Short mmCIF file of C-alpha atoms in Angstrom, two decimals:
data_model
loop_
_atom_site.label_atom_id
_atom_site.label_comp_id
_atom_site.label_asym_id
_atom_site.label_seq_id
_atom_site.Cartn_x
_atom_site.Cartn_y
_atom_site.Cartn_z
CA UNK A 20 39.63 8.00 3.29
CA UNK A 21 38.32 10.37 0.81
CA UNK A 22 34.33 8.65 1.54
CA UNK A 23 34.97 9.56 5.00
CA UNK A 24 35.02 13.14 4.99
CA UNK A 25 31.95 13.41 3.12
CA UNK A 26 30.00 10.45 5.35
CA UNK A 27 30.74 11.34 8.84
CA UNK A 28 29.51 14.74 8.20
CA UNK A 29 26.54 13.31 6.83
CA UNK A 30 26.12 10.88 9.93
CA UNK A 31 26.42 13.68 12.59
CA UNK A 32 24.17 15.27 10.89
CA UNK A 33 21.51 12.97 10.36
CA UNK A 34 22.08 12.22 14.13
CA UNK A 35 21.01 16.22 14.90
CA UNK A 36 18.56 16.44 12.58
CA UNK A 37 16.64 13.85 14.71
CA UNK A 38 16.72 16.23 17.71
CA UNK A 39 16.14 19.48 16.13
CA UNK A 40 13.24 17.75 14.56
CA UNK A 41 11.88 16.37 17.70
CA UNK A 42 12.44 20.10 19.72
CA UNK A 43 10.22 21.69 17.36
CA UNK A 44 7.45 19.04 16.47
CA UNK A 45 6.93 19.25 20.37
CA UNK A 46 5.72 22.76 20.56
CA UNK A 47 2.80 21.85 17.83
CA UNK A 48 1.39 19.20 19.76
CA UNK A 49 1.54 21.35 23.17
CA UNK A 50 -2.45 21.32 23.26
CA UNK A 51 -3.05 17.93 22.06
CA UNK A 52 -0.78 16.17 25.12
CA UNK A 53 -2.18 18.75 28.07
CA UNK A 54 -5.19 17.40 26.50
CA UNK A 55 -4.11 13.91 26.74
CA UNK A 56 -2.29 14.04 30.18
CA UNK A 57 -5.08 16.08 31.80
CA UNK A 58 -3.08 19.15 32.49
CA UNK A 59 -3.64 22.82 31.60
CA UNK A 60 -1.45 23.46 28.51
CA UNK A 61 0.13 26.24 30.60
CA UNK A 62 1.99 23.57 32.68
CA UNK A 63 3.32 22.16 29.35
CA UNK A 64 5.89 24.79 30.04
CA UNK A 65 7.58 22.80 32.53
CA UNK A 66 8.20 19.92 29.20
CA UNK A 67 10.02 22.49 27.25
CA UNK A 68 11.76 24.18 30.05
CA UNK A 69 12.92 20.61 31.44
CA UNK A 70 15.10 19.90 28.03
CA UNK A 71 16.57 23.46 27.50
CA UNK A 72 17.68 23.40 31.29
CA UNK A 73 18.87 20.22 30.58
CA UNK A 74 20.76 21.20 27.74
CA UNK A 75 22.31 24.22 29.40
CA UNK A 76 23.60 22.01 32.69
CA UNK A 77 25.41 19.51 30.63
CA UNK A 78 26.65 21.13 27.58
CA UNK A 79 29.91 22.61 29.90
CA UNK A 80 30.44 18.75 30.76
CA UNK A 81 30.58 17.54 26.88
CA UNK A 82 33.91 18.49 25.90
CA UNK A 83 35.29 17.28 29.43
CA UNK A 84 34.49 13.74 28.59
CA UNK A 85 35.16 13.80 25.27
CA UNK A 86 38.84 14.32 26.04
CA UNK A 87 39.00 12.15 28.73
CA UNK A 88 36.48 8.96 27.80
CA UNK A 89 36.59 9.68 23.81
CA UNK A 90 34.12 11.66 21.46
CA UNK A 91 33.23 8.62 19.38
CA UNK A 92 32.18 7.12 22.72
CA UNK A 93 30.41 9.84 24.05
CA UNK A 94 28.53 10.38 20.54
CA UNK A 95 27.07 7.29 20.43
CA UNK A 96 25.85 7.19 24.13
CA UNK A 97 24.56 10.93 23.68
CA UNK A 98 22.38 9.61 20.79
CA UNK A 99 21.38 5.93 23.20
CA UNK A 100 20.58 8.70 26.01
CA UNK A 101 18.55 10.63 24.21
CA UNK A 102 16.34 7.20 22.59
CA UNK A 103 16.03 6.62 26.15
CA UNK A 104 14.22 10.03 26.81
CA UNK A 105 12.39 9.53 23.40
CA UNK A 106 10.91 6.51 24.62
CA UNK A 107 10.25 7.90 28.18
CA UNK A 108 8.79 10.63 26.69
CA UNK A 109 6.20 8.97 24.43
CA UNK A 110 5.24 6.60 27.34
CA UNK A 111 4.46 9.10 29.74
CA UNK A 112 0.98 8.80 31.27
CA UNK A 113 1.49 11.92 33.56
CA UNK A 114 2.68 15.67 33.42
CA UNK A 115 5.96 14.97 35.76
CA UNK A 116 6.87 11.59 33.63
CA UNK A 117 7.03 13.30 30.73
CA UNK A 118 8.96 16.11 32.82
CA UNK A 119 11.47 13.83 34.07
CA UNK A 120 11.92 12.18 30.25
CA UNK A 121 12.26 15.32 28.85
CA UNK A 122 15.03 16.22 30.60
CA UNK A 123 16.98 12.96 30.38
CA UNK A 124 16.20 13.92 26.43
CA UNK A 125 18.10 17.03 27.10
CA UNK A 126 21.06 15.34 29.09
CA UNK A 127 21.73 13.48 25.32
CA UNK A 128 21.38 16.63 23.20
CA UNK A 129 23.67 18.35 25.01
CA UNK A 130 26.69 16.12 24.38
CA UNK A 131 25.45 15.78 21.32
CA UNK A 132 26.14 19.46 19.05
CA UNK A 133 29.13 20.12 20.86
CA UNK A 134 31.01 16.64 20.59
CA UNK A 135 29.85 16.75 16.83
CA UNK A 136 31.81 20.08 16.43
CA UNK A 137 34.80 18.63 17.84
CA UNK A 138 34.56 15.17 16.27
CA UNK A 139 34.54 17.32 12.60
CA UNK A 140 37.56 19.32 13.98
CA UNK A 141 39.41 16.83 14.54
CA UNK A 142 38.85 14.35 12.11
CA UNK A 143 38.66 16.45 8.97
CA UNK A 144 41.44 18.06 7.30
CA UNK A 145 41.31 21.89 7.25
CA UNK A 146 40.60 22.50 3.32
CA UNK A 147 37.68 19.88 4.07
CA UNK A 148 36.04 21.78 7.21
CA UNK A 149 33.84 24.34 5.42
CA UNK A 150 32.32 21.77 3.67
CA UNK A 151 31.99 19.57 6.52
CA UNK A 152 30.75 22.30 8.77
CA UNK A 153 28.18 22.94 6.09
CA UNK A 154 26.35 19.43 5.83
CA UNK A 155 26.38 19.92 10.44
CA UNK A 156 24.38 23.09 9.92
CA UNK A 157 21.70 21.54 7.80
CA UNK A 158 19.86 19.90 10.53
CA UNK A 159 19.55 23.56 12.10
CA UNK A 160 18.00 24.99 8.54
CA UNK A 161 15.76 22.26 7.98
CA UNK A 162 14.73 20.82 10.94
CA UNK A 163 12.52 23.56 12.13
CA UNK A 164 10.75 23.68 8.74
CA UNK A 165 10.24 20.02 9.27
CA UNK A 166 9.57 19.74 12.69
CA UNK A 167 6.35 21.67 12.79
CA UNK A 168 3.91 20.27 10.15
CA UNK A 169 5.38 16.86 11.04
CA UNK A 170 4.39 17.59 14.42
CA UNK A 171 0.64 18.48 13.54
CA UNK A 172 0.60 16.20 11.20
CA UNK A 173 1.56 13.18 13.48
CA UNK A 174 -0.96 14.38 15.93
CA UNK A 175 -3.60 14.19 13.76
CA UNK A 176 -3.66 11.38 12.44
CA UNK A 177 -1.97 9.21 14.96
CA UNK A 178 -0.66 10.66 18.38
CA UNK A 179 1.73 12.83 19.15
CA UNK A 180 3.61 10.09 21.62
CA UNK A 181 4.91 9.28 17.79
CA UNK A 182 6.88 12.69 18.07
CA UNK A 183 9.06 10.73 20.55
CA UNK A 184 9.02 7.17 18.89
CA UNK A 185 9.70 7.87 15.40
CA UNK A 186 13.28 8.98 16.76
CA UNK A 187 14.16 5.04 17.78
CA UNK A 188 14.91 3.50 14.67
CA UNK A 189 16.35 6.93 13.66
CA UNK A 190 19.08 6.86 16.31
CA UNK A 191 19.25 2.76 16.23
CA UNK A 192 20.63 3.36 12.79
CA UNK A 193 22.77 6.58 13.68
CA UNK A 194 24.54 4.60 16.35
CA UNK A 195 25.34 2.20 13.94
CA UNK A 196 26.69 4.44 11.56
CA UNK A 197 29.01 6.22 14.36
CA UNK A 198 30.12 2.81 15.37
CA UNK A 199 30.96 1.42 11.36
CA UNK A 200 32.15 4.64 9.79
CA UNK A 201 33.14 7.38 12.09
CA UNK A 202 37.17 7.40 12.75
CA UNK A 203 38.14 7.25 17.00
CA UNK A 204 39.18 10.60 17.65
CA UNK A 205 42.23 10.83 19.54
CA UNK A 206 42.17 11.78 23.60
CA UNK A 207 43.50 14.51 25.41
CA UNK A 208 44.81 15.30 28.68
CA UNK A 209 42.08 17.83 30.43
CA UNK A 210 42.25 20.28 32.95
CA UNK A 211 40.30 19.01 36.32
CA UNK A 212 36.76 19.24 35.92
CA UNK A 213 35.28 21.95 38.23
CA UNK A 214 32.74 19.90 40.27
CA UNK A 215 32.40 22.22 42.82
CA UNK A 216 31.57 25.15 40.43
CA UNK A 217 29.14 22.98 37.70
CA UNK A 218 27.39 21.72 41.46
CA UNK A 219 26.75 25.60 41.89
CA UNK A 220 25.61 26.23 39.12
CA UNK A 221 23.35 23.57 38.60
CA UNK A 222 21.46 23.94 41.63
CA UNK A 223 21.43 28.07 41.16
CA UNK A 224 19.65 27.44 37.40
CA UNK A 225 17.68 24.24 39.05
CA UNK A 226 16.21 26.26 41.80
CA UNK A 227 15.90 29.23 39.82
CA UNK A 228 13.98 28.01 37.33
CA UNK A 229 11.85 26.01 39.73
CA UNK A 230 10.41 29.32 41.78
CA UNK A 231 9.84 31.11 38.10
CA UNK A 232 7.81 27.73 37.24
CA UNK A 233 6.06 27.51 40.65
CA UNK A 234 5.04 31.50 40.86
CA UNK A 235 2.07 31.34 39.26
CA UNK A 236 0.83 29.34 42.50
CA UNK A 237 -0.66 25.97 40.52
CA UNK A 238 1.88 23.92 42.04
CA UNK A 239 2.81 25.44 45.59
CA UNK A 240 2.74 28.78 47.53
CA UNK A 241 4.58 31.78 45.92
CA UNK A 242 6.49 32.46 48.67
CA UNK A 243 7.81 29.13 48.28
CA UNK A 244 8.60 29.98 44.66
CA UNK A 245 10.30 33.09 45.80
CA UNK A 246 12.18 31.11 48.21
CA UNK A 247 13.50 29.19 45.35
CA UNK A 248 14.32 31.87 43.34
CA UNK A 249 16.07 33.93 46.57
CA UNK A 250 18.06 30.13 46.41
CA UNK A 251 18.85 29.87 43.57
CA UNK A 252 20.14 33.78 43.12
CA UNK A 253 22.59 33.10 46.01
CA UNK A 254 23.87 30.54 44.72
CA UNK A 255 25.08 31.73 41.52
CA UNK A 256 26.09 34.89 43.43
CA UNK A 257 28.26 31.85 45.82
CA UNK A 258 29.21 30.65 42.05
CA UNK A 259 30.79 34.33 40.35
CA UNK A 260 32.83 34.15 43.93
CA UNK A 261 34.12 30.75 43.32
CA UNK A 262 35.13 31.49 39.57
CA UNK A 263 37.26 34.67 40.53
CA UNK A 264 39.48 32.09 42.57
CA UNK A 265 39.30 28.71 40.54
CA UNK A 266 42.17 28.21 38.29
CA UNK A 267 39.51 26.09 35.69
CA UNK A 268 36.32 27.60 36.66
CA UNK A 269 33.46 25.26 34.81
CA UNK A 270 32.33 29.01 32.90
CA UNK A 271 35.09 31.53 32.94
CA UNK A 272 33.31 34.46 33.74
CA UNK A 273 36.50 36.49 33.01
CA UNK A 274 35.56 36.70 29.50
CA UNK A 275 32.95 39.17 30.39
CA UNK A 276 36.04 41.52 30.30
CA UNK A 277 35.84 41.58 25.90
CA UNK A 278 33.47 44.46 25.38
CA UNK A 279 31.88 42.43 22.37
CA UNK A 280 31.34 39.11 24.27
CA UNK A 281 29.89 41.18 27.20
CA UNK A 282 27.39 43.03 24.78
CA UNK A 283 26.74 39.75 22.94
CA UNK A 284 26.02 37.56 26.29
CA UNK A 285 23.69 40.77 27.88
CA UNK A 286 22.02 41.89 24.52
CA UNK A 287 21.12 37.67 23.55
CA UNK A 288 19.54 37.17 27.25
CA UNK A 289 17.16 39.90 26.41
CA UNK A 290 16.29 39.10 22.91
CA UNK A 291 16.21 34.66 23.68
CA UNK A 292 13.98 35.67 26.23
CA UNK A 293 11.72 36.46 23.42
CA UNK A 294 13.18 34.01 21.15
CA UNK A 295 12.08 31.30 24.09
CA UNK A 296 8.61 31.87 24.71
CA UNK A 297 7.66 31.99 20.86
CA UNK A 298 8.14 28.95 20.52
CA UNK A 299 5.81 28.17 23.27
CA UNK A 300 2.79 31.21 22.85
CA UNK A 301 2.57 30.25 18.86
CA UNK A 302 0.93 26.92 19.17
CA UNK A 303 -1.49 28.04 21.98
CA UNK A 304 -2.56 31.14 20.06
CA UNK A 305 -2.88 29.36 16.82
CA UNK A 306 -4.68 25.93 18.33
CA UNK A 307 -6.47 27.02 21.44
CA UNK A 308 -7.27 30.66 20.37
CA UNK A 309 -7.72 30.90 16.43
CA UNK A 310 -9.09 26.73 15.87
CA UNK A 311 -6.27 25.82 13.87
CA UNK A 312 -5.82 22.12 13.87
CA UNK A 313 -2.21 20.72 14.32
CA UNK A 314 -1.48 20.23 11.27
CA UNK A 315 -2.59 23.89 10.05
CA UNK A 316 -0.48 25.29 12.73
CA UNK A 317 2.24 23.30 12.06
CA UNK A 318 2.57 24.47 8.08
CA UNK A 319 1.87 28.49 9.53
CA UNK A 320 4.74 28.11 11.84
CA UNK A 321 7.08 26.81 9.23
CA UNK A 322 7.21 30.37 7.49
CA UNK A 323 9.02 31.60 10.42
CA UNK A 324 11.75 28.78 9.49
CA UNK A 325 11.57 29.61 6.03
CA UNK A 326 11.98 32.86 6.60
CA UNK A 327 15.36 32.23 8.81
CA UNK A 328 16.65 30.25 5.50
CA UNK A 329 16.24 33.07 3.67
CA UNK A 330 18.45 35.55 5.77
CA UNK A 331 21.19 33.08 5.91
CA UNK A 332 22.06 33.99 2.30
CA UNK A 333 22.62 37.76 2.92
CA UNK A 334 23.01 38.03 6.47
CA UNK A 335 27.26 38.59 5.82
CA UNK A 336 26.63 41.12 3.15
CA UNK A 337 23.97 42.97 5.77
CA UNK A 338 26.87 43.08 8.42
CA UNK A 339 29.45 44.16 6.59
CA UNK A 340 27.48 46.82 4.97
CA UNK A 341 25.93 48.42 7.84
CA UNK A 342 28.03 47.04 10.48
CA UNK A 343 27.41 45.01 13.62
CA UNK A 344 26.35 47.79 15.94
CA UNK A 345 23.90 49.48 13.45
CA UNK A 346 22.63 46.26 12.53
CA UNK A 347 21.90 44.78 16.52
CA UNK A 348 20.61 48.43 17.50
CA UNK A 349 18.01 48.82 14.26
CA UNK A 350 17.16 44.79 14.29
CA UNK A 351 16.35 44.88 17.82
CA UNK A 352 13.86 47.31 17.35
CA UNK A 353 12.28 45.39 14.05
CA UNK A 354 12.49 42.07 15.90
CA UNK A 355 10.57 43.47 19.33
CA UNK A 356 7.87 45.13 16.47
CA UNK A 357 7.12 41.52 15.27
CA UNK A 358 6.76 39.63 18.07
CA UNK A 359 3.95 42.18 19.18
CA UNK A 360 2.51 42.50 16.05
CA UNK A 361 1.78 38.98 16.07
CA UNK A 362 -0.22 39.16 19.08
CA UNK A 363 -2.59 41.40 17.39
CA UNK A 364 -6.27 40.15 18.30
CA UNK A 365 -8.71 39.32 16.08
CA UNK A 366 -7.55 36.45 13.40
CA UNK A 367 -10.36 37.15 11.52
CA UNK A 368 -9.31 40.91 10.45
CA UNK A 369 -5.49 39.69 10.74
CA UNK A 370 -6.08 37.17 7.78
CA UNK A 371 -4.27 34.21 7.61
CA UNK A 372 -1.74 35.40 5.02
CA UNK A 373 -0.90 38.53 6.77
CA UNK A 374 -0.18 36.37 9.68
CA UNK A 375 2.02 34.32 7.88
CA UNK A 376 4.14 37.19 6.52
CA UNK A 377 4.79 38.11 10.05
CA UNK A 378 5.86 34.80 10.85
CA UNK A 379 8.02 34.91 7.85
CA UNK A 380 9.71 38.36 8.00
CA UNK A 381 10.05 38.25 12.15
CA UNK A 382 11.93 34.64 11.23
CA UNK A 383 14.01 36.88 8.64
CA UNK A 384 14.74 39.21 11.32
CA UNK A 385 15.31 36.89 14.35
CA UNK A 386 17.59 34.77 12.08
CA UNK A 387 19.59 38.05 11.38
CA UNK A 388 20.14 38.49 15.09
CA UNK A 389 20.97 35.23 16.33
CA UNK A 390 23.60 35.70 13.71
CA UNK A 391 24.90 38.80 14.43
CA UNK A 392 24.80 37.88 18.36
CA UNK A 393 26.91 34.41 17.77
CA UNK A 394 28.90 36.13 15.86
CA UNK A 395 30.52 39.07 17.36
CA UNK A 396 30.40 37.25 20.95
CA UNK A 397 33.85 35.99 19.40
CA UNK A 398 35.58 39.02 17.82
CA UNK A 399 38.20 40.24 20.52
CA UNK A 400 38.36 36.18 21.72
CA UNK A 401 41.77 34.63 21.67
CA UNK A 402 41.60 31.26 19.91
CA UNK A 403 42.91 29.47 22.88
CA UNK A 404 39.71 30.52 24.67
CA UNK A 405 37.26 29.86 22.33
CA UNK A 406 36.08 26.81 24.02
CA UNK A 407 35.57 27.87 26.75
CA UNK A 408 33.13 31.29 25.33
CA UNK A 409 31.45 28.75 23.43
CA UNK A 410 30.42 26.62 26.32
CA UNK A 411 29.41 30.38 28.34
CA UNK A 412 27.46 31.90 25.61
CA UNK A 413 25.58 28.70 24.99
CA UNK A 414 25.04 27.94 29.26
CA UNK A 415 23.58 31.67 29.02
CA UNK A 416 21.46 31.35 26.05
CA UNK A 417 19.76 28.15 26.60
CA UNK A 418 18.98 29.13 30.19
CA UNK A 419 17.60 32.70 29.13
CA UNK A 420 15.27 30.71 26.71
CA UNK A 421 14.22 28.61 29.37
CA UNK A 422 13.21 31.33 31.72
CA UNK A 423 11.45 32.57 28.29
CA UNK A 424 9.02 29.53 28.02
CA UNK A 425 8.60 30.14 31.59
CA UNK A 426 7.66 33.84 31.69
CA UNK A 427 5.53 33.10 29.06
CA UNK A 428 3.47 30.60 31.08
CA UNK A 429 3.47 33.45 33.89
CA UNK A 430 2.13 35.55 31.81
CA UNK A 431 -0.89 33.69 30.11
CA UNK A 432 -1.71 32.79 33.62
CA UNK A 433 -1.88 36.60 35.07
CA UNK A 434 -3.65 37.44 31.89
CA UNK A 435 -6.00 34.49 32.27
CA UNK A 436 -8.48 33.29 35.09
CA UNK A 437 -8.21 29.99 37.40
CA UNK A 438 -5.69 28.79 35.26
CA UNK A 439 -7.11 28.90 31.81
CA UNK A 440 -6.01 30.70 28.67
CA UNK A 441 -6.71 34.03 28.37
CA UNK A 442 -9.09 35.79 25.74
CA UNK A 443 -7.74 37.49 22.84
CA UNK A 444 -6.45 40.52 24.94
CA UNK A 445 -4.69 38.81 27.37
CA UNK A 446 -2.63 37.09 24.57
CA UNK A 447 -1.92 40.50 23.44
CA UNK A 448 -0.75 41.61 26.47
CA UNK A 449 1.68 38.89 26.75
CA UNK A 450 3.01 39.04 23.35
CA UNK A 451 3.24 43.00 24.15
CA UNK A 452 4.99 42.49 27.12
CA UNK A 453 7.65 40.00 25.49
CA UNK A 454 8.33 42.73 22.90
CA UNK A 455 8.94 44.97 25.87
CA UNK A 456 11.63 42.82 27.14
CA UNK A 457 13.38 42.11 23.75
CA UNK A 458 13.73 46.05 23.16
CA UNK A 459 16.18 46.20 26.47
CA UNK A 460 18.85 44.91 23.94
CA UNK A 461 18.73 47.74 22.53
CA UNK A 462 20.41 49.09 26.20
CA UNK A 463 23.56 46.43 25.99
CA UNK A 464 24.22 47.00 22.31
CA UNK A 465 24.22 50.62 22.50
CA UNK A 466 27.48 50.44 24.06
CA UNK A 467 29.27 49.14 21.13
CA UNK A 468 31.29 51.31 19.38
CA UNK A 469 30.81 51.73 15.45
CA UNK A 470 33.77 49.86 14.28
CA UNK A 471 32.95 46.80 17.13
CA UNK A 472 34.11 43.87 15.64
CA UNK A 473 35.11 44.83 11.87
CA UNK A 474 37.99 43.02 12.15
CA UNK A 475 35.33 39.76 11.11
CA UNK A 476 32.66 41.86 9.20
CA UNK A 477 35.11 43.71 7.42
CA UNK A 478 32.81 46.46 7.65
CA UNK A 479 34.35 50.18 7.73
CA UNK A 480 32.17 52.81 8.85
CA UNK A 481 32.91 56.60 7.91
CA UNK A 482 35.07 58.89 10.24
CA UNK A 483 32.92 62.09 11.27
CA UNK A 484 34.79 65.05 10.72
CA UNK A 485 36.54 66.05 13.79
CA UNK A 486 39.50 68.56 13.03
CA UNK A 487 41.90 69.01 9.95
CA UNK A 488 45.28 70.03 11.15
CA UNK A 489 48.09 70.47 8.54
CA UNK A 490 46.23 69.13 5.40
CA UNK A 491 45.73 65.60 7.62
CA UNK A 492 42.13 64.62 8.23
CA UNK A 493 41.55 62.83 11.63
CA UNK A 494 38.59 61.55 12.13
CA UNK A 495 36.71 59.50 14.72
CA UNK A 496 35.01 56.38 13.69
#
């Protein structure tokens, strides 16, 4: 027994390493498939968006069958699902295949992280957890230091359909390991799944999404894209109605009533709208506009990962020095500063090294707020409700990132002409206009009040000097 708490750890993890891995490799090769598929590499948008929509739809169903069909179970067919989509994916011989693939990938990865969490939580003692937890969060350190130069790398000297492949015998050998080594996690009675409500929702995000995709008119008339977005609107409007009267609403919207996980869900749509189209600008700006090969790209955007390492170390002593407010108002501002910077024309006078320092520090600063965000979503939370904050905060994030990488595509095309890339200016405009949008955090987290969750940052800010009456200061914090 005392192997398995240090190998089913490692198997889970090995497990999400293979999809973090894959998610960023992807973005490198962005030019090289459009290339190979025929398609602008704006449309590639509609590969990334695919999986993070994906993700967001199912993730609220993972812990439902978990407790009702097992999480071993559902492990192991999260990891078969998502070969499937690899090998979809890498077989694609059209834009919409590899559409339709990627978002079967996405249907896998989002039982994935979520039944992991509970399979550690409930099959590892309590002294054991940190260091079980630990060995689950190396995939998300590593992988997107990985993922990038093995991304260019695999495109340039192969293809990138082995960005998809190389994941079979990967996950062939994970599901084994679930199957030998990891213990069968006992069910539990569940609350009645919501269908009505995760129907709503679905098609809201589906047809929202959709219209954003379809505005820049490539694909069909704009007014049919607003139409689609008017949809989809209404029927998450049809959705916050439903909630208010469900007793086991798919997302409980009445969390929004904690102050913190109100700020935390508003301030991280703004700010993972940013953190979204990154992800997806980068590649084109390094490849298409600077002539960086794949593999050169790949190492550059590696700082960025590096740099999100290296804030992991002090990110607790940050917060509980300056406090969560101080630190999401001033970090907001440095992280909005970055992302413009780095749309700064002219790679020649930028230098390559310069450019990699802002990749670096904005990764230092980005990592600082995701962790600050995730983290004080869940200070006035009972622990009973956990769960189900968990599955809204992550719904909300992964779709905000989605209609990132979509905004982004809007934008190159407005900046650009006929459906081409823009120049150098128009990528500036874009990255300037993404900045624009991650400063309106600032708005949300401006409401916190100083001592907003110190009860997990143990951070004590100084009373101002209000009034001393009978020798006893009172003071306001």
């Amino acid at each position: 027994m005392e192997a398995s708490y240090r190998i089913v750890p490692l198997i889970i993890a090995c497990a999400l390493f293979m999809e973090m891995v894959d998610a960023t490799a992807l973005a490198t090769a962005l030019p090289s498939i459009a290339q190979d598929l025929g398609a602008s590499p704006l449309t590639l948008s509609l590969a990334i968006t695919a999986y993070v929509l994906s993700l967001a739809l199912f993730i609220p169903v993972s812990g439902w069958l978990a407790d009702r069909i097992g999480a071993k179970r559902v492990f192991m067919a999260a990891i078969l699902v998502f070969l499937a989509g690899s090998i979809a994916s890498g077989m694609a011989e059209s834009l919409w295949q590899l559409v339709a693939s990627r978002a079967l990938q996405g249907a896998g990865g989002a039982l994935m992280t979520p039944v992991a969490r509970l399979i550690l939580l409930r099959s590892v003692p309590r002294e054991r957890l940190v260091d079980a937890m630990a060995w689950m969060g190396i995939p998300a350190l590593v992988g997107p230091i990985m993922g990038p130069p093995l991304g260019g790398l695999l495109v340039d000297i192969a293809s990138w359909r082995w960005i998809f492949w190389i994941n079979v015998p990967v996950g062939l050998i994970g599901i084994f390991a679930v199957w030998r080594f990891v213990p069968e996690v006992p069910k539990r009675d569940r609350r009645p799944f919501d269908l009505r409500g995760f129907l709503a929702i679905g098609a809201g995000f589906l047809s929202l999404m959709a219209g954003l995709e379809l505005l820049d008119g490539q694909f069909a008339d704009a007014r049919l894209a607003l139409l689609l977005v008017a949809a989809g609107v209404l029927a998450l409007l049809w959705y916050l109605r439903h909630a208010k009267s469900s007793a086991n609403p798919v997302i409980d919207i009445g969390l929004l009533r904690y102050r913190t996980f109100r700020a935390s869900l508003l301030g991280g749509i703004f700010f993972r709208l940013g953190g979204g189209a990154l992800p997806f600008l980068m590649p084109l700006l390094l490849q298409e506009l600077y002539g960086y090969s794949a593999s050169s790209a790949g190492l550059l955007l590696c700082s960025a990962a590096v740099g999100a390492i290296m804030m992991k170390f002090i990110a607790g002593r940050v917060i509980s020095t300056f406090g969560f407010r101080r630190v999401l108002l001033f970090n907001s501002l440095a992280c909005a500063l970055f992302v413009g910077l780095l749309g700064l024309p002219d790679p020649e006078g930028l230098g390559l090294w310069l450019l990699a320092a802002l990749l670096l520090i904005g990764g230092f600063s980005r990592s600082l707020q995701f962790t600050s965000i995730n983290t004080i979503a869940y200070a006035e939370v009972e622990e009973a409700r956990m769960g189900d904050a968990t599955a809204f905060a992550s719904v909300v994030g992964q779709v905000a990132m989605a209609i990132g990488v979509a905004g982004a595509a809007l934008l190159l095309t407005v900046f650009g002409s006929n459906g081409a890339l823009p120049e150098a200016g128009g990528f500036s405009l874009a990255f300037a206009a993404i900045a624009a949008v991650m400063l309106l955090a600032v708005l949300a987290f401006w409401s916190l009040p100083p001592t907003a969750g110190s009860q997990i940052s143990r951070h004590r800010p100084r009373p101002t000097l209000d009034k001393i009456e009978g020798g006893r200061l009172e003071g306001r914090a």
